[in-house]
Amino acid sequence: MASDDEEEYGYFYDDDDAEEDAAAGLEQAPAPPPGRSADYRAITQESLPAAQKQDLSTVMNLLNVKQHQARALLIHHRWRIDGIYDRLDKGRECMLRDAGIVLQENNMAAAGSTTPWRIVHCNVCFEDISMGVVLTMDCGHCFCNDCWTQHFYAAVESGKKQIRCMEVNCPAFCDEEHVRRLLGQKYPEMAKRFNRFLLESYLEDNDSVKWCPSTPNCGRAIRVGAGERYCEVECPCGLSFCFNCMAQAHSPCPCTIWEKWNAKRSEGESIKWILANTKSCPKCFKPIEKNGGCNLVRCKCGQCMCWLCGGGTGLEHTWTSIAGHSCNRYKEESGGKTADTSREQMQRYKHYYDRFKIHSDSCGVEKQKLGPTLKERVMLLEADLQRPLSIRDGDWLIRAHRRLLVSRQVLSRSYVFAYYMFGGDLRMQPRVRAGLGVAKNLFEDQQEQLEQHVERLSELLAGADVVVMPEAEIVQAKQKAVTFVKTVERLCGEMYKCIQDELVTLLVEPVTIAPYRPDGPDKAEELTA
């Protein structure tokens, strides 16, 4: 039978072994969440060439092509290697041709002998040139080096990072090594600019790489796994952001809803003032501010109202009474009373905004104040050599605190989602609004339970002064922390599942949310040069 203390905190053990299992729960490293990518990388200017070379080498080895051909193919597919694998089903030749790549092995003119004393005619400058100063591309078209150099210069000057052959209607791309060599001989600065263009293409044309949106910018670009558009990443600089919309991390709220909320949040303080200092006109429902001592107020629409009760009146009045109107007696609300739609909408927004902000502020306090306090307690506990080794290990406090912060953020943002999802602001599939109520009840039940357990976990961690607690109390606190952590993880996961599987599927415009991560957004590791 559960003790009173266990009933208070909402956890129960069915057998003696359960306590041992719970005590071990925070000692073991958590298993990686399903679908997590292990290849989130932070790229700097120094490591950018190495990052680019990884993908280039993969394609060069896969298709047996040159570097400039691999780059052209990757740019054509927005640097998505998985897209190249998918197109391989149509055949190697077809895929290369679609990307404008011409192989030298298929062109006898380019692969044939290049005797230095042979004379060729350049169709650009119309001069007869020795073969020793003529350059032939993979496509077989050859022109003199001077014409090629000017062609490369003009292309780079106009900002091109992929330079096509000079022959009319030839789709082939020029070899990067030839471009560097000829530009480097006559225009070294332009050759450096071309190299910079090639590096920047990895960032500008790559759907899997984006600059960290930190302010001021930390100078890192973040690379995620192929196809992981809807994910949240933590840059080594400490900023967590949504990779899809580049806003701060906001799951379980979809990007479109978070964008609406940010646009509306600026109205929050104004709405609070309106609710506290105005009343709505009973005719046009617009807010009215009282600017005089008399309690008969007249709206701009012409309607008069009593400031005491908000009811409509006529214009006749004295300082002590309004003709035909009295409101000193309390009356029960009648069902037929006209709804103040405008004020009701403001009250509804205030309900969700207040809870969003309260949990957001609590998260800030728990991060800035409770976090350092727990770290200090853990350090002092580990330094107490009079206690057993198993008691001195206080990492469970740090891990529980991290889960608390993540759960608090999930809870805060869930109110943003609920405000729009259940307020009629979003377009729903035909004939599904009737079934929305069931999913709404499920969501709000999960939200309520999560709120209760997050508060209990916060209370437990704030009061867990393990430095002065007896050993038996430390063990008990650890067991409770483990139980609360498992509960909030389960509730967060269920809430995410409810949103993704039950709620957003009702919308006309499909949306996706980033997957739930108990430890917060995936951390990007620095890519070494």
Coordinates of C-alpha atoms in Angstrom, one line a residue:
M1 CA 0.0 0.0 0.0
A2 CA 1.3 3.5 -0.9
S3 CA 2.4 5.8 2.0
D4 CA 0.9 9.2 2.5
D5 CA 4.1 10.8 1.1
E6 CA 3.8 8.6 -2.0
E7 CA 0.2 9.6 -2.5
E8 CA 1.1 13.3 -2.2
Y9 CA 3.7 13.1 -5.0
G10 CA 1.7 10.8 -7.2
Y11 CA 3.9 7.8 -7.6
F12 CA 3.4 4.2 -6.5
Y13 CA 5.6 1.1 -6.4
D14 CA 4.1 -2.4 -7.0
D15 CA 7.0 -4.4 -5.5
D16 CA 10.3 -4.1 -3.7
D17 CA 12.3 -4.3 -6.9
A18 CA 10.7 -1.2 -8.3
E19 CA 12.5 1.1 -5.9
E20 CA 15.9 -0.3 -7.1
D21 CA 14.9 0.1 -10.7
A22 CA 13.9 3.7 -10.0
A23 CA 17.1 4.5 -8.2
A24 CA 19.1 3.3 -11.2
G25 CA 17.0 5.3 -13.7
L26 CA 19.0 8.5 -13.6
E27 CA 22.4 6.8 -13.1
Q28 CA 22.3 5.2 -16.6
A29 CA 22.9 7.3 -19.7
P30 CA 19.6 7.8 -21.5
A31 CA 19.2 5.8 -24.7
P32 CA 19.3 8.0 -27.9
P33 CA 15.8 8.9 -29.0
P34 CA 14.4 7.1 -32.0
G35 CA 15.3 8.8 -35.3
R36 CA 18.0 11.0 -33.9
S37 CA 20.8 12.0 -36.2
A38 CA 24.4 11.6 -35.0
D39 CA 25.7 13.9 -37.8
Y40 CA 24.7 17.4 -36.7
R41 CA 27.8 19.5 -37.3
A42 CA 28.8 23.1 -36.7
I43 CA 30.9 24.4 -39.6
T44 CA 33.3 27.4 -39.4
Q45 CA 35.2 29.2 -42.1
E46 CA 38.2 27.0 -41.2
S47 CA 36.3 23.7 -41.4
L48 CA 34.1 24.6 -44.4
P49 CA 36.5 23.1 -47.0
A50 CA 36.6 19.8 -45.1
A51 CA 32.8 19.7 -44.9
Q52 CA 32.5 20.3 -48.6
K53 CA 35.2 17.8 -49.4
Q54 CA 33.3 15.0 -47.5
D55 CA 30.3 15.3 -49.8
L56 CA 32.4 15.8 -52.9
S57 CA 34.5 12.7 -52.2
T58 CA 31.4 10.6 -51.6
V59 CA 29.9 11.5 -55.0
M60 CA 33.3 11.2 -56.8
N61 CA 33.8 7.7 -55.5
L62 CA 30.2 6.7 -56.0
L63 CA 30.0 7.7 -59.7
N64 CA 33.7 7.8 -60.7
V65 CA 33.6 11.4 -61.8
K66 CA 35.9 14.5 -61.4
Q67 CA 35.5 17.0 -58.6
H68 CA 33.9 19.7 -60.7
Q69 CA 31.4 17.2 -62.1
A70 CA 30.6 16.0 -58.6
R71 CA 30.1 19.6 -57.5
A72 CA 27.8 20.4 -60.4
L73 CA 25.7 17.3 -59.6
L74 CA 25.5 18.2 -55.9
I75 CA 24.5 21.8 -56.6
H76 CA 21.9 20.5 -59.1
H77 CA 20.5 18.4 -56.2
R78 CA 20.9 21.1 -53.6
W79 CA 23.7 19.1 -52.0
R80 CA 21.3 16.3 -51.1
I81 CA 23.3 13.0 -51.5
D82 CA 20.1 11.1 -50.8
G83 CA 18.6 12.8 -53.8
I84 CA 21.5 11.5 -56.0
Y85 CA 21.0 8.0 -54.7
D86 CA 17.3 8.2 -55.6
R87 CA 18.0 9.4 -59.1
L88 CA 20.5 6.6 -59.7
D89 CA 17.5 4.4 -60.4
K90 CA 17.2 6.1 -63.8
G91 CA 20.8 5.3 -64.6
R92 CA 24.1 7.1 -64.2
E93 CA 24.3 8.5 -67.7
C94 CA 20.7 10.0 -67.6
M95 CA 21.3 11.5 -64.2
L96 CA 24.6 13.2 -65.3
R97 CA 23.0 14.5 -68.5
D98 CA 20.1 16.1 -66.6
A99 CA 22.6 18.0 -64.5
G100 CA 24.5 19.2 -67.6
I101 CA 27.5 17.0 -67.0
V102 CA 29.5 15.8 -70.0
L103 CA 32.0 13.0 -69.4
Q104 CA 35.4 13.1 -71.2
E105 CA 35.4 9.3 -71.6
N106 CA 32.4 9.7 -74.0
N107 CA 34.1 12.4 -76.1
M108 CA 36.9 11.3 -78.4
A109 CA 37.9 14.9 -79.3
A110 CA 38.7 15.7 -75.7
A111 CA 40.3 12.3 -74.9
G112 CA 42.5 12.2 -78.1
S113 CA 46.1 13.2 -78.6
T114 CA 47.1 16.8 -78.0
T115 CA 50.3 17.2 -80.0
P116 CA 51.9 20.5 -79.0
W117 CA 53.0 21.5 -82.6
R118 CA 49.5 21.0 -84.0
I119 CA 47.7 24.2 -85.1
V120 CA 44.0 24.7 -84.3
H121 CA 41.6 27.5 -85.1
C122 CA 40.0 29.4 -82.2
N123 CA 36.4 30.3 -83.1
V124 CA 36.3 33.2 -80.7
C125 CA 39.3 35.3 -81.7
F126 CA 39.5 33.6 -85.1
E127 CA 43.2 33.1 -84.8
D128 CA 45.3 30.0 -85.7
I129 CA 46.8 28.9 -82.4
S130 CA 49.4 26.2 -81.4
M131 CA 47.9 23.3 -79.6
G132 CA 50.2 24.1 -76.6
V133 CA 48.2 27.2 -75.7
V134 CA 44.8 25.8 -76.4
L135 CA 42.5 24.3 -73.7
T136 CA 40.0 21.5 -74.5
M137 CA 37.1 20.9 -72.0
D138 CA 35.3 17.6 -71.3
C139 CA 32.8 18.3 -74.0
G140 CA 35.6 18.4 -76.7
H141 CA 35.3 22.1 -77.5
C142 CA 38.6 23.9 -77.6
F143 CA 39.6 27.6 -77.6
C144 CA 42.8 29.5 -77.0
N145 CA 43.9 30.2 -73.4
D146 CA 43.5 33.9 -73.7
C147 CA 39.8 33.6 -74.8
W148 CA 39.1 31.1 -72.0
T149 CA 40.8 33.4 -69.4
Q150 CA 38.6 36.4 -70.5
H151 CA 35.5 34.1 -70.5
F152 CA 36.3 32.9 -66.9
Y153 CA 37.0 36.5 -65.8
A154 CA 33.6 37.7 -67.1
A155 CA 31.8 34.8 -65.5
V156 CA 33.3 35.3 -62.1
E157 CA 32.8 39.0 -62.3
S158 CA 29.1 38.5 -62.8
G159 CA 29.0 36.2 -59.7
K160 CA 28.8 32.8 -61.3
K161 CA 30.2 29.8 -59.5
Q162 CA 29.5 27.4 -62.3
I163 CA 31.0 28.3 -65.6
R164 CA 29.7 26.7 -68.8
C165 CA 31.7 26.1 -72.0
M166 CA 32.0 29.0 -74.5
E167 CA 30.5 27.0 -77.4
V168 CA 27.0 28.1 -78.3
N169 CA 24.3 25.9 -76.5
C170 CA 26.9 23.7 -74.9
P171 CA 25.7 22.6 -71.5
A172 CA 29.0 21.3 -70.2
F173 CA 30.6 22.9 -67.1
C174 CA 34.3 23.9 -67.2
D175 CA 36.8 22.1 -65.1
E176 CA 37.5 24.1 -61.9
E177 CA 41.2 23.3 -62.1
H178 CA 41.4 24.9 -65.5
V179 CA 39.6 28.0 -64.2
R180 CA 41.9 28.4 -61.2
R181 CA 45.0 27.9 -63.3
L182 CA 44.2 30.4 -66.0
L183 CA 42.7 33.0 -63.7
G184 CA 45.6 32.6 -61.3
Q185 CA 48.2 33.4 -64.1
K186 CA 46.6 36.7 -65.1
Y187 CA 44.0 37.6 -62.4
P188 CA 45.0 36.1 -59.1
E189 CA 42.4 38.1 -57.1
M190 CA 39.7 36.8 -59.4
A191 CA 40.9 33.3 -58.9
K192 CA 40.6 33.8 -55.1
R193 CA 37.1 35.1 -55.6
F194 CA 36.2 32.0 -57.7
N195 CA 37.5 29.8 -54.9
R196 CA 35.3 31.7 -52.4
F197 CA 32.3 31.2 -54.6
L198 CA 32.8 27.5 -54.7
L199 CA 33.0 27.3 -50.9
E200 CA 30.0 29.5 -50.4
S201 CA 27.9 27.4 -52.7
Y202 CA 28.0 24.7 -50.0
L203 CA 26.1 27.1 -47.7
E204 CA 24.0 29.0 -50.2
D205 CA 22.8 26.0 -52.3
N206 CA 22.6 23.4 -49.6
D207 CA 19.2 22.6 -48.0
S208 CA 20.9 20.8 -45.2
V209 CA 23.2 23.7 -44.1
K210 CA 22.1 27.0 -42.6
W211 CA 23.8 29.8 -40.8
C212 CA 23.3 30.0 -37.0
P213 CA 20.8 32.9 -36.5
S214 CA 22.6 34.1 -33.3
T215 CA 23.0 37.9 -32.8
P216 CA 25.7 38.9 -33.1
N217 CA 26.4 36.1 -35.5
C218 CA 28.8 33.4 -34.1
G219 CA 30.1 32.7 -37.6
R220 CA 29.0 29.0 -37.6
A221 CA 26.8 27.2 -40.1
I222 CA 24.9 24.1 -38.9
R223 CA 24.6 21.0 -41.0
V224 CA 21.8 18.5 -40.3
G225 CA 21.1 15.0 -41.7
A226 CA 19.5 14.7 -45.1
G227 CA 15.8 15.2 -45.0
E228 CA 15.8 16.5 -41.4
R229 CA 14.1 19.8 -42.2
Y230 CA 11.8 19.8 -39.2
C231 CA 14.3 19.5 -36.3
E232 CA 15.7 21.7 -33.6
V233 CA 19.4 22.2 -33.2
E234 CA 21.7 23.7 -30.5
C235 CA 24.7 25.5 -31.9
P236 CA 28.0 25.3 -29.9
C237 CA 27.4 29.0 -29.2
G238 CA 24.5 28.0 -27.0
L239 CA 21.6 29.1 -29.2
S240 CA 18.8 26.6 -29.9
F241 CA 16.7 27.2 -33.0
C242 CA 14.3 25.6 -35.4
F243 CA 16.1 24.5 -38.6
N244 CA 13.0 24.9 -40.7
C245 CA 12.0 28.5 -39.9
M246 CA 15.2 29.7 -38.1
A247 CA 13.2 31.1 -35.2
Q248 CA 14.1 30.1 -31.6
A249 CA 13.2 26.5 -30.8
H250 CA 9.4 26.3 -30.4
S251 CA 8.2 22.7 -30.5
P252 CA 5.6 21.3 -30.0
C253 CA 4.2 24.4 -31.7
P254 CA 4.4 24.3 -35.6
C255 CA 6.3 27.0 -37.4
T256 CA 3.3 28.7 -38.9
I257 CA 1.6 29.0 -35.6
W258 CA 4.7 30.2 -33.8
E259 CA 5.1 32.9 -36.5
K260 CA 1.5 34.1 -35.9
W261 CA 2.1 34.1 -32.1
N262 CA 5.3 36.2 -32.4
A263 CA 3.4 38.7 -34.5
K264 CA 0.6 38.9 -31.9
R265 CA 2.8 38.9 -28.8
S266 CA 3.5 42.6 -29.2
E267 CA -0.1 43.2 -28.5
G268 CA 0.1 41.4 -25.1
E269 CA 0.7 44.4 -22.9
S270 CA -1.8 46.5 -24.7
I271 CA -4.5 43.9 -24.3
K272 CA -3.7 43.7 -20.6
W273 CA -4.2 47.4 -20.2
I274 CA -7.4 47.4 -22.2
L275 CA -8.9 44.7 -20.0
A276 CA -7.9 46.5 -16.9
N277 CA -8.9 50.0 -17.8
T278 CA -11.7 49.8 -20.3
K279 CA -15.2 48.4 -20.8
S280 CA -16.9 47.3 -24.0
C281 CA -19.7 49.3 -25.6
P282 CA -22.9 47.2 -25.5
K283 CA -23.7 48.2 -29.1
C284 CA -20.4 48.1 -31.1
F285 CA -18.3 46.2 -28.5
K286 CA -15.4 48.5 -28.9
P287 CA -13.4 49.3 -25.7
I288 CA -14.2 52.5 -24.0
E289 CA -12.0 54.4 -21.5
K290 CA -13.6 56.6 -18.9
N291 CA -12.1 60.1 -18.8
G292 CA -14.5 61.9 -16.4
G293 CA -16.2 61.6 -13.0
C294 CA -19.7 60.9 -14.2
N295 CA -20.7 57.2 -14.6
L296 CA -22.8 57.8 -17.7
V297 CA -20.4 57.2 -20.6
R298 CA -21.2 57.8 -24.3
C299 CA -19.4 55.8 -27.0
K300 CA -18.4 57.3 -30.4
C301 CA -21.1 55.2 -32.0
G302 CA -23.7 57.2 -30.0
Q303 CA -24.6 54.5 -27.5
C304 CA -24.8 55.5 -23.9
M305 CA -23.8 53.1 -21.1
C306 CA -23.5 52.8 -17.3
W307 CA -19.9 52.6 -16.3
L308 CA -20.8 50.7 -13.1
C309 CA -22.4 47.7 -14.8
G310 CA -21.6 48.2 -18.5
G311 CA -25.3 48.1 -19.5
G312 CA -26.8 50.3 -22.2
T313 CA -28.8 53.4 -21.1
G314 CA -30.5 56.5 -22.5
L315 CA -28.9 59.9 -22.5
E316 CA -30.9 61.5 -19.6
H317 CA -29.1 61.5 -16.3
T318 CA -28.1 63.6 -13.3
W319 CA -25.0 63.3 -11.1
T320 CA -26.7 60.8 -8.9
S321 CA -28.8 58.7 -11.3
I322 CA -29.5 57.7 -14.9
A323 CA -33.1 58.0 -16.1
G324 CA -34.8 54.6 -16.3
H325 CA -31.7 52.7 -15.1
S326 CA -30.6 51.1 -11.8
C327 CA -27.9 48.5 -11.2
N328 CA -27.4 48.5 -7.4
R329 CA -29.1 45.0 -7.1
Y330 CA -27.1 41.9 -8.1
K331 CA -28.7 40.0 -10.9
E332 CA -27.9 36.5 -12.1
E333 CA -26.6 36.4 -15.7
S334 CA -29.3 35.5 -18.2
G335 CA -28.6 33.1 -21.0
G336 CA -30.0 35.5 -23.6
K337 CA -27.5 38.3 -22.8
T338 CA -25.7 39.6 -25.9
A339 CA -22.1 38.3 -25.8
D340 CA -19.3 40.8 -25.8
T341 CA -17.3 39.0 -28.5
S342 CA -14.5 41.5 -28.7
R343 CA -13.8 41.4 -25.0
E344 CA -14.3 37.7 -24.8
Q345 CA -11.6 37.3 -27.5
M346 CA -9.2 39.5 -25.4
Q347 CA -10.0 37.5 -22.3
R348 CA -9.2 34.3 -24.1
Y349 CA -5.9 35.6 -25.4
K350 CA -5.0 36.8 -21.9
H351 CA -5.8 33.3 -20.5
Y352 CA -3.3 31.6 -22.9
Y353 CA -0.7 34.4 -22.9
D354 CA -0.5 34.5 -19.1
R355 CA 0.1 30.8 -18.9
F356 CA 2.6 30.9 -21.7
K357 CA 4.5 33.7 -20.0
I358 CA 4.3 32.3 -16.4
H359 CA 5.8 29.0 -17.5
S360 CA 8.4 30.8 -19.7
D361 CA 9.4 33.0 -16.8
S362 CA 9.5 30.0 -14.4
C363 CA 11.9 28.3 -16.9
G364 CA 14.1 31.4 -16.9
V365 CA 14.3 31.5 -13.1
E366 CA 14.9 27.7 -12.8
K367 CA 17.7 28.1 -15.3
Q368 CA 19.4 31.2 -14.0
K369 CA 18.9 30.6 -10.2
L370 CA 18.1 27.0 -9.5
G371 CA 20.6 25.6 -12.0
P372 CA 23.7 27.2 -10.4
T373 CA 22.4 26.3 -6.9
L374 CA 22.0 22.6 -7.9
K375 CA 25.5 22.6 -9.4
E376 CA 27.0 24.0 -6.2
R377 CA 25.1 21.5 -4.1
V378 CA 26.4 18.6 -6.2
M379 CA 30.0 19.9 -6.0
L380 CA 29.8 20.1 -2.2
L381 CA 28.1 16.6 -2.0
E382 CA 30.8 15.0 -4.1
A383 CA 33.5 16.6 -2.0
D384 CA 32.1 15.1 1.2
L385 CA 34.3 12.1 1.6
Q386 CA 32.5 11.0 4.8
R387 CA 29.6 9.8 2.7
P388 CA 29.4 6.5 0.6
L389 CA 30.4 6.8 -3.1
S390 CA 26.8 6.0 -4.2
I391 CA 25.5 8.9 -2.1
R392 CA 28.1 11.4 -3.3
D393 CA 27.1 10.9 -6.9
G394 CA 24.8 13.9 -7.5
D395 CA 24.6 13.9 -11.3
W396 CA 20.9 12.8 -11.0
L397 CA 20.1 16.3 -9.8
I398 CA 21.7 17.9 -12.9
R399 CA 19.9 15.5 -15.3
A400 CA 16.6 16.0 -13.5
H401 CA 17.1 19.7 -13.7
R402 CA 17.7 19.5 -17.5
R403 CA 14.5 17.5 -18.0
L404 CA 12.7 20.1 -15.9
L405 CA 13.7 22.9 -18.2
V406 CA 12.8 21.1 -21.3
S407 CA 9.4 20.0 -19.9
R408 CA 8.7 23.6 -18.8
Q409 CA 9.4 24.9 -22.3
V410 CA 7.2 22.3 -23.8
L411 CA 4.4 23.3 -21.4
S412 CA 4.8 27.0 -22.1
R413 CA 4.6 26.5 -25.9
S414 CA 1.7 24.1 -25.7
Y415 CA -0.5 27.1 -24.7
V416 CA 0.5 28.9 -27.9
F417 CA -0.6 25.8 -29.9
A418 CA -3.8 25.5 -28.0
Y419 CA -4.7 29.2 -28.5
Y420 CA -4.8 28.9 -32.2
M421 CA -5.8 25.2 -32.6
F422 CA -8.9 25.6 -30.5
G423 CA -9.8 29.2 -31.2
G424 CA -11.2 28.8 -34.8
D425 CA -8.2 30.7 -36.3
L426 CA -7.0 27.8 -38.4
R427 CA -8.7 26.3 -41.5
M428 CA -9.9 22.8 -40.8
Q429 CA -10.8 19.9 -43.0
P430 CA -14.5 19.7 -43.9
R431 CA -16.7 18.1 -41.3
V432 CA -13.9 17.5 -38.7
R433 CA -14.7 20.3 -36.2
A434 CA -17.3 18.1 -34.5
G435 CA -14.5 15.6 -33.8
L436 CA -12.2 18.2 -32.5
G437 CA -13.7 18.1 -29.0
V438 CA -12.4 14.6 -28.3
A439 CA -8.9 15.4 -29.3
K440 CA -9.1 18.7 -27.4
N441 CA -10.1 17.0 -24.2
L442 CA -7.2 14.5 -24.6
F443 CA -4.7 17.3 -25.2
E444 CA -5.9 19.4 -22.2
D445 CA -5.9 16.4 -19.9
Q446 CA -2.3 15.7 -20.9
Q447 CA -1.4 19.4 -20.5
E448 CA -3.0 19.5 -17.0
Q449 CA -1.2 16.4 -15.8
L450 CA 2.1 17.6 -17.2
E451 CA 1.6 21.0 -15.5
Q452 CA 1.1 19.2 -12.1
H453 CA 4.1 17.0 -12.4
V454 CA 6.4 19.8 -13.7
E455 CA 5.5 21.8 -10.6
R456 CA 6.2 18.9 -8.3
L457 CA 9.5 18.2 -9.9
S458 CA 10.4 21.9 -9.6
E459 CA 9.4 21.9 -5.9
L460 CA 11.4 18.7 -5.3
L461 CA 14.6 20.0 -6.9
A462 CA 14.3 23.4 -5.2
G463 CA 14.1 21.7 -1.7
A464 CA 16.7 19.0 -2.4
D465 CA 19.5 20.4 -0.3
V466 CA 21.5 17.2 -0.5
V467 CA 24.5 18.8 1.4
V468 CA 22.7 18.7 4.7
M469 CA 20.1 15.9 4.1
P470 CA 20.6 12.5 5.7
E471 CA 21.5 9.7 3.4
A472 CA 18.1 8.0 3.7
E473 CA 16.4 11.3 2.6
I474 CA 18.8 11.6 -0.4
V475 CA 17.9 8.2 -1.6
Q476 CA 14.2 9.0 -1.2
A477 CA 14.6 12.3 -3.1
K478 CA 16.5 10.5 -5.9
Q479 CA 13.7 8.0 -6.2
K480 CA 11.1 10.7 -6.4
A481 CA 13.1 12.6 -9.0
V482 CA 13.4 9.5 -11.1
T483 CA 9.7 9.0 -11.0
F484 CA 8.8 12.5 -11.8
V485 CA 11.3 12.6 -14.7
K486 CA 9.9 9.5 -16.2
T487 CA 6.4 10.8 -15.8
V488 CA 7.0 14.2 -17.4
E489 CA 8.9 12.5 -20.3
R490 CA 6.0 10.2 -20.9
L491 CA 3.5 13.1 -20.8
C492 CA 5.5 15.2 -23.1
G493 CA 5.9 12.4 -25.5
E494 CA 2.1 11.7 -25.4
M495 CA 1.4 15.4 -26.0
Y496 CA 3.6 15.5 -29.0
K497 CA 2.0 12.4 -30.4
C498 CA -1.5 13.9 -29.8
I499 CA -0.5 17.1 -31.6
Q500 CA 1.1 15.3 -34.6
D501 CA -1.3 12.4 -35.0
E502 CA -4.6 13.7 -33.8
L503 CA -4.7 17.5 -34.1
V504 CA -2.6 18.9 -37.0
T505 CA -4.0 16.2 -39.3
L506 CA -7.3 18.0 -39.0
L507 CA -5.9 21.2 -40.7
V508 CA -6.3 22.0 -44.4
E509 CA -2.7 23.0 -44.7
P510 CA -0.5 20.1 -43.3
V511 CA 2.1 21.0 -40.8
T512 CA 4.9 19.1 -39.0
I513 CA 6.5 19.6 -35.6
A514 CA 10.0 18.8 -34.6
P515 CA 10.3 15.5 -32.7
Y516 CA 10.4 15.4 -28.9
R517 CA 13.8 15.3 -27.3
P518 CA 13.9 14.8 -23.5
D519 CA 17.2 16.6 -23.3
G520 CA 16.2 19.4 -25.6
P521 CA 17.4 20.2 -29.1
D522 CA 20.1 18.0 -30.6
K523 CA 23.6 19.5 -30.1
A524 CA 25.7 20.2 -33.1
E525 CA 29.3 19.1 -32.7
E526 CA 32.2 21.2 -34.1
L527 CA 33.5 19.9 -37.4
T528 CA 37.3 19.8 -37.4
A529 CA 39.2 21.0 -40.4

